Structures are given as C-alpha cells and as structure tokens.
GROMACS .gro file of C-alpha atoms in nm:
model
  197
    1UNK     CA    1  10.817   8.791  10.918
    2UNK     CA    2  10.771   9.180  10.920
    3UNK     CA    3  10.926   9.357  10.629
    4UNK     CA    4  10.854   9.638  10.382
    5UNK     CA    5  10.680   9.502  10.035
    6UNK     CA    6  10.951   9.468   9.836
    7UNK     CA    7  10.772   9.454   9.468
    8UNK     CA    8  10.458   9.570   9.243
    9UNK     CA    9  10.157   9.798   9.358
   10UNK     CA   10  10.260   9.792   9.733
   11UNK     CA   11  10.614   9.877   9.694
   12UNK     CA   12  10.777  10.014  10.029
   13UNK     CA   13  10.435   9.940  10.236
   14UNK     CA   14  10.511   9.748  10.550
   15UNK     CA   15  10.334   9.408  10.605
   16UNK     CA   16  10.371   9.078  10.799
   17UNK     CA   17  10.453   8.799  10.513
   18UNK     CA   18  10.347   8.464  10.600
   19UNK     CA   19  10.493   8.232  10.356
   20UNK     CA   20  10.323   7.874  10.319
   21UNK     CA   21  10.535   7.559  10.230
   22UNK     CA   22  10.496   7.377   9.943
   23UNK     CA   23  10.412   7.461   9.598
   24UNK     CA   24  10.252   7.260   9.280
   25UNK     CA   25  10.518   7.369   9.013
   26UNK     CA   26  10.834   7.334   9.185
   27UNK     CA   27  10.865   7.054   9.538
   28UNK     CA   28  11.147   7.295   9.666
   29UNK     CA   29  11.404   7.070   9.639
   30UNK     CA   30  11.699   7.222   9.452
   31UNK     CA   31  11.763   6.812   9.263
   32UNK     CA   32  11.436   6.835   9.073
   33UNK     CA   33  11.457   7.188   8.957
   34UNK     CA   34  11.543   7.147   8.609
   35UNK     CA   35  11.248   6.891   8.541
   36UNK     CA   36  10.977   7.173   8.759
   37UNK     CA   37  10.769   7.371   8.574
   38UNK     CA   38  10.927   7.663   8.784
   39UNK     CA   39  11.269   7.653   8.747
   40UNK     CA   40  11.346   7.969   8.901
   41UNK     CA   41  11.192   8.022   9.225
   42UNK     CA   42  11.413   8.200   9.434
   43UNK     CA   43  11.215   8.151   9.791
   44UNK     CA   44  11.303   7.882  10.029
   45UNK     CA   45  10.966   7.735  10.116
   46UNK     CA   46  11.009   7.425  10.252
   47UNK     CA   47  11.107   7.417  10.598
   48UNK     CA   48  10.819   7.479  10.788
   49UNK     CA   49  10.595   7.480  11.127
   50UNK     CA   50  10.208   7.341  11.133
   51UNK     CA   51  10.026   7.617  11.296
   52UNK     CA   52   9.646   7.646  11.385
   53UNK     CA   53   9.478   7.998  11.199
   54UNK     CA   54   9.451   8.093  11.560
   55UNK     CA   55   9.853   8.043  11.575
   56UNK     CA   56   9.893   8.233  11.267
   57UNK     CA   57   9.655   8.575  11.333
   58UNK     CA   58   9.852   8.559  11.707
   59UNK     CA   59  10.186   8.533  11.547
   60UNK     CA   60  10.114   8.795  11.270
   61UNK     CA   61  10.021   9.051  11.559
   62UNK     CA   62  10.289   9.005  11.777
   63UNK     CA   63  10.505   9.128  11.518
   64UNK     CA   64  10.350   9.488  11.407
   65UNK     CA   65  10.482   9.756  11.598
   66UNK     CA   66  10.228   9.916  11.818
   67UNK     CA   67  10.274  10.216  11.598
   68UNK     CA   68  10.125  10.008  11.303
   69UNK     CA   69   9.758  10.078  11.411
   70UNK     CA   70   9.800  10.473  11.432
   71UNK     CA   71   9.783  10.538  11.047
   72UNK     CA   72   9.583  10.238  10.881
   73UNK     CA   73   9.518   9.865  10.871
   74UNK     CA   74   9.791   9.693  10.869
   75UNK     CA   75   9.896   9.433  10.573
   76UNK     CA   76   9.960   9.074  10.563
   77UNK     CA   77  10.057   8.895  10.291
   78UNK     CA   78   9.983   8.560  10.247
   79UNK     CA   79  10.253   8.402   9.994
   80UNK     CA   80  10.460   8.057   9.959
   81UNK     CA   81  10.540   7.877   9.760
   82UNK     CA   82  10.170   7.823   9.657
   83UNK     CA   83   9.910   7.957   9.971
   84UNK     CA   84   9.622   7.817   9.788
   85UNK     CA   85   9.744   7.475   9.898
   86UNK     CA   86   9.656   7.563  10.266
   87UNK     CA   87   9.512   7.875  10.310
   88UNK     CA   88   9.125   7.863  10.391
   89UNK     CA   89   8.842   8.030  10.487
   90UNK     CA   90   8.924   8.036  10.934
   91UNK     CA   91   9.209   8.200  10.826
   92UNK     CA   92   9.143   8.470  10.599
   93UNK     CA   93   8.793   8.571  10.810
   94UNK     CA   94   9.015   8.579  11.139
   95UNK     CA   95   9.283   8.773  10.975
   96UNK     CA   96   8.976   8.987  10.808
   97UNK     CA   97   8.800   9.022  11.166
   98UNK     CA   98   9.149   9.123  11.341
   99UNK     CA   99   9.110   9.400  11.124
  100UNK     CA  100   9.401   9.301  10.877
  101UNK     CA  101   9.406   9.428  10.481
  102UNK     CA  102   9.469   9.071  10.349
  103UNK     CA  103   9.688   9.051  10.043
  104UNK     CA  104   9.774   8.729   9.853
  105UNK     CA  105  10.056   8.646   9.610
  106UNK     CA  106   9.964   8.292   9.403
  107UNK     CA  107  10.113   8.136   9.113
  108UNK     CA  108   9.685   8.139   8.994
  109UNK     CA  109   9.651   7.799   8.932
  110UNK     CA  110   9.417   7.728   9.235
  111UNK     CA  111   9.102   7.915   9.285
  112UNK     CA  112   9.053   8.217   9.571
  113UNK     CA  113   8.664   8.061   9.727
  114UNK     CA  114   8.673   8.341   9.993
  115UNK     CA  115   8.746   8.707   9.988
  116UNK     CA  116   9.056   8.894  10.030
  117UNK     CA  117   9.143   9.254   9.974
  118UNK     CA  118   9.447   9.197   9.707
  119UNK     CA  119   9.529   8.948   9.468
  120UNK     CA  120   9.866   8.935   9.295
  121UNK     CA  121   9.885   8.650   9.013
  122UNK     CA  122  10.283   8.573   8.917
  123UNK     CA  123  10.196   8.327   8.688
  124UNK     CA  124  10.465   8.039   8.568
  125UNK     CA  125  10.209   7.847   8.363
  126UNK     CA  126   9.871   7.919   8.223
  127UNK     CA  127   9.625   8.015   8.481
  128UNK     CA  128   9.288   7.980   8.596
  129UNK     CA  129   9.278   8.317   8.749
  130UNK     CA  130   9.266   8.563   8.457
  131UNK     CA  131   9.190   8.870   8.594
  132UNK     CA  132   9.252   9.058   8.955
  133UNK     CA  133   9.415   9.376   9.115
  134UNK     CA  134   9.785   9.268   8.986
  135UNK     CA  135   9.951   9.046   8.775
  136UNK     CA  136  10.322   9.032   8.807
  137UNK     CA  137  10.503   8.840   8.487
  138UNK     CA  138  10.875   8.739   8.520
  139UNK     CA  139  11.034   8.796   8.216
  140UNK     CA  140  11.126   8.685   7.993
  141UNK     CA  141  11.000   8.290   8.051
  142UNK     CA  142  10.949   7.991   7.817
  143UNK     CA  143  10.639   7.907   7.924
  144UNK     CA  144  10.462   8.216   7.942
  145UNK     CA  145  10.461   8.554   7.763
  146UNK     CA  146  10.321   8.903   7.819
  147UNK     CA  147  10.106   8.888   7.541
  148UNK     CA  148   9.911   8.551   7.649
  149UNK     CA  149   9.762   8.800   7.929
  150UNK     CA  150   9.473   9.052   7.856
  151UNK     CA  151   9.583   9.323   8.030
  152UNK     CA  152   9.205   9.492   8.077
  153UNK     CA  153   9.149   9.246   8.297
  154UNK     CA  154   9.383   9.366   8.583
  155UNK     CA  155   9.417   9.657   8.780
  156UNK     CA  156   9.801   9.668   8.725
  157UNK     CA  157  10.056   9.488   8.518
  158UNK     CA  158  10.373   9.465   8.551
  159UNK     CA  159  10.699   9.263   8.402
  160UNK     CA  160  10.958   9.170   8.675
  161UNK     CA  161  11.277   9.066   8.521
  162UNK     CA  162  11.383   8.757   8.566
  163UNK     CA  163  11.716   8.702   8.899
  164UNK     CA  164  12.005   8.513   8.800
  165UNK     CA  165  12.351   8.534   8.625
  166UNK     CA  166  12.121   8.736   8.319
  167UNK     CA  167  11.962   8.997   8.557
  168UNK     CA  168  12.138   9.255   8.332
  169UNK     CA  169  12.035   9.198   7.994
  170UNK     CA  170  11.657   9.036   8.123
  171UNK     CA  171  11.619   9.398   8.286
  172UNK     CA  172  11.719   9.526   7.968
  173UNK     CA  173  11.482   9.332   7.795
  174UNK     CA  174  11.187   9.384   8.024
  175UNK     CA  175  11.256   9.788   8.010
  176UNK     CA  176  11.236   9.776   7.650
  177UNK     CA  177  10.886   9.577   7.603
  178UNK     CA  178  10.802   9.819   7.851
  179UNK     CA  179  10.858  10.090   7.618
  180UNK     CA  180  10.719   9.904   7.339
  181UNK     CA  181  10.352   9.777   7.518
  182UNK     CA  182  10.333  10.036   7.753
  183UNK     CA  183  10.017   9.881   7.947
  184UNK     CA  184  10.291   9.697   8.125
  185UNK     CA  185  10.524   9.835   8.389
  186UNK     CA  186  10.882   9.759   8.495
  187UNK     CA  187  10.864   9.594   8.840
  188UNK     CA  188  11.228   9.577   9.076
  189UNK     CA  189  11.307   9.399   9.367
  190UNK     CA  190  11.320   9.700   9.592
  191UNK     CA  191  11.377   9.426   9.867
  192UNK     CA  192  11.652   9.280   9.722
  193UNK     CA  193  11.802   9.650   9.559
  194UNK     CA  194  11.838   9.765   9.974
  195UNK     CA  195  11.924   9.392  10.064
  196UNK     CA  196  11.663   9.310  10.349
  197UNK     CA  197  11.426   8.981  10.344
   0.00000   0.00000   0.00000
C-alpha cells in the first residue's frame, strides 16, 4: 500500500509498504497472544497473497504517482510481521535496479545477507543485529530495555511508547527517559495521530 511513513527517521516521507506475513515471535493469531514473545503487535499480518519478486516490484510501481519520480527515488518499505522470513536477494536487487531506496523494518532476529539502503531494528527480544541506521524500542517492555542497547552503534535511536489502554502514562514514561538519556528520542505514530494506514 502507498502511504506517508508514519514513524522514526522517515517521518512524513511517502513510500510503498509491502508488509510480509508471518512472523517468529507472535503466529498472528489473536488466541496465542498472551503465550508470544510479542504480545503487542498491533499489525494484521496474516492474510496474505504469494507473489513472484517480479509481482511485487510491478505492484509496488503501479502505485507511486507519476509525480513520485520528479523529486527523488522513491521508498519502499519492506515490513511484516518479520520480512526476513521471505524476503531475498531477486527481490531486493530488482527493487534496487528499478531504482527504489529500499528500507526494511525487522524485529533483528534474522540476518540482512544482501544490501539495502535502511535498516530499522524494533526489537521485542534480544537481537542478532546490534547495530544499523535506526533502532526503534517500544517502551516500556518486559523483555527488553533501553539500556541493553549501545546506542553508538546506530545512526538514530528512538523510544516509541508502547499503544494500548496505557498509551498515556507509557508516553509519559518514554518522554521522561527521554529527558533523562538523551541519546534516545521520543518516536509518535504520526500515522496513527492523523488516522491513515
């Protein structure tokens, strides 16, 4: 789908999303939630469509404006659930070759083998991908804390409070270790804040 990036570095850019099924903390099915290791994903990820990487590059360009060429390349982000369950090499050189500025958003438990232009780690569990251009932390978790991370090792960092029934106080919360370690930054959902996907 073609939206604006709702969160983090890339806030307000547009980009084509493509959002893979299936993840390896959560199965997507709201009965086993409480026993995931992500209990709070708040993406619907498991309907889905097999599609070739030729499929995919043809799909992502049918839905740019023919204005999105004038200024620069145009974005895609590759998200999920967990894209590093499916996404391979065909697909990010194609999307590379088109030209497209490649972005991915991972949970970091699976290794990148190829190149992309932009990785964003939101990490639920520890990670094997410790450094990158952004790591985005919802806070506050059980699992994970901000101060597990070495912030040196990443071009931006940034604390997204956690959605739900305590949005309130876990903004508050966020905003104030903000204050207190300030090589973190307060991330919003911009997306959700002006209520488009």
């Amino acid at each position: 789908f073609y939206s604006i990036q709702g969160e983090g570095y890339w806030t307000g850019r547009p980009a084509v999303f493509v959002r893979f099924s299936g993840c390896n903390l959560w199965s997507g099915v709201e009965a086993e939630r409480a026993t995931s290791i992500c209990t709070f994903c708040d993406t619907n990820f498991v309907d889905a469509e097999e599609m070739s990487a030729a499929d995919v590059v043809s799909a992502v360009t049918d839905l740019l404006p023919d204005s999105a060429w004038d200024i620069r390349t145009p974005m895609v982000v590759f998200t999920g659930g967990e894209p590093m369950l499916q996404l391979d090499t065909e697909l990010v050189r194609a999307m590379l070759a088109v030209p497209m500025y490649v972005a991915i958003e991972t949970n970091g438990t699976k290794p990148i083998p190829f190149y992309v232009d932009w990785v964003c780690v939101s990490p639920k569990t520890p990670v094997i991908k410790t450094g990158g251009n952004e790591l985005k932390l919802v806070y506050p978790q059980e699992r994970i804390t901000p101060d597990m991370f070495d912030t040196d090792c990443w071009d931006h960092t940034w604390l997204s409070p956690m959605d739900g029934p305590n949005l309130v106080e876990n903004t508050a919360q966020a905003y104030r270790y903000c204050l207190d370690h300030p090589q973190w930054r307060l991330n919003t959902q911009l997306h959700k804040t002006i209520g488009v996907r």
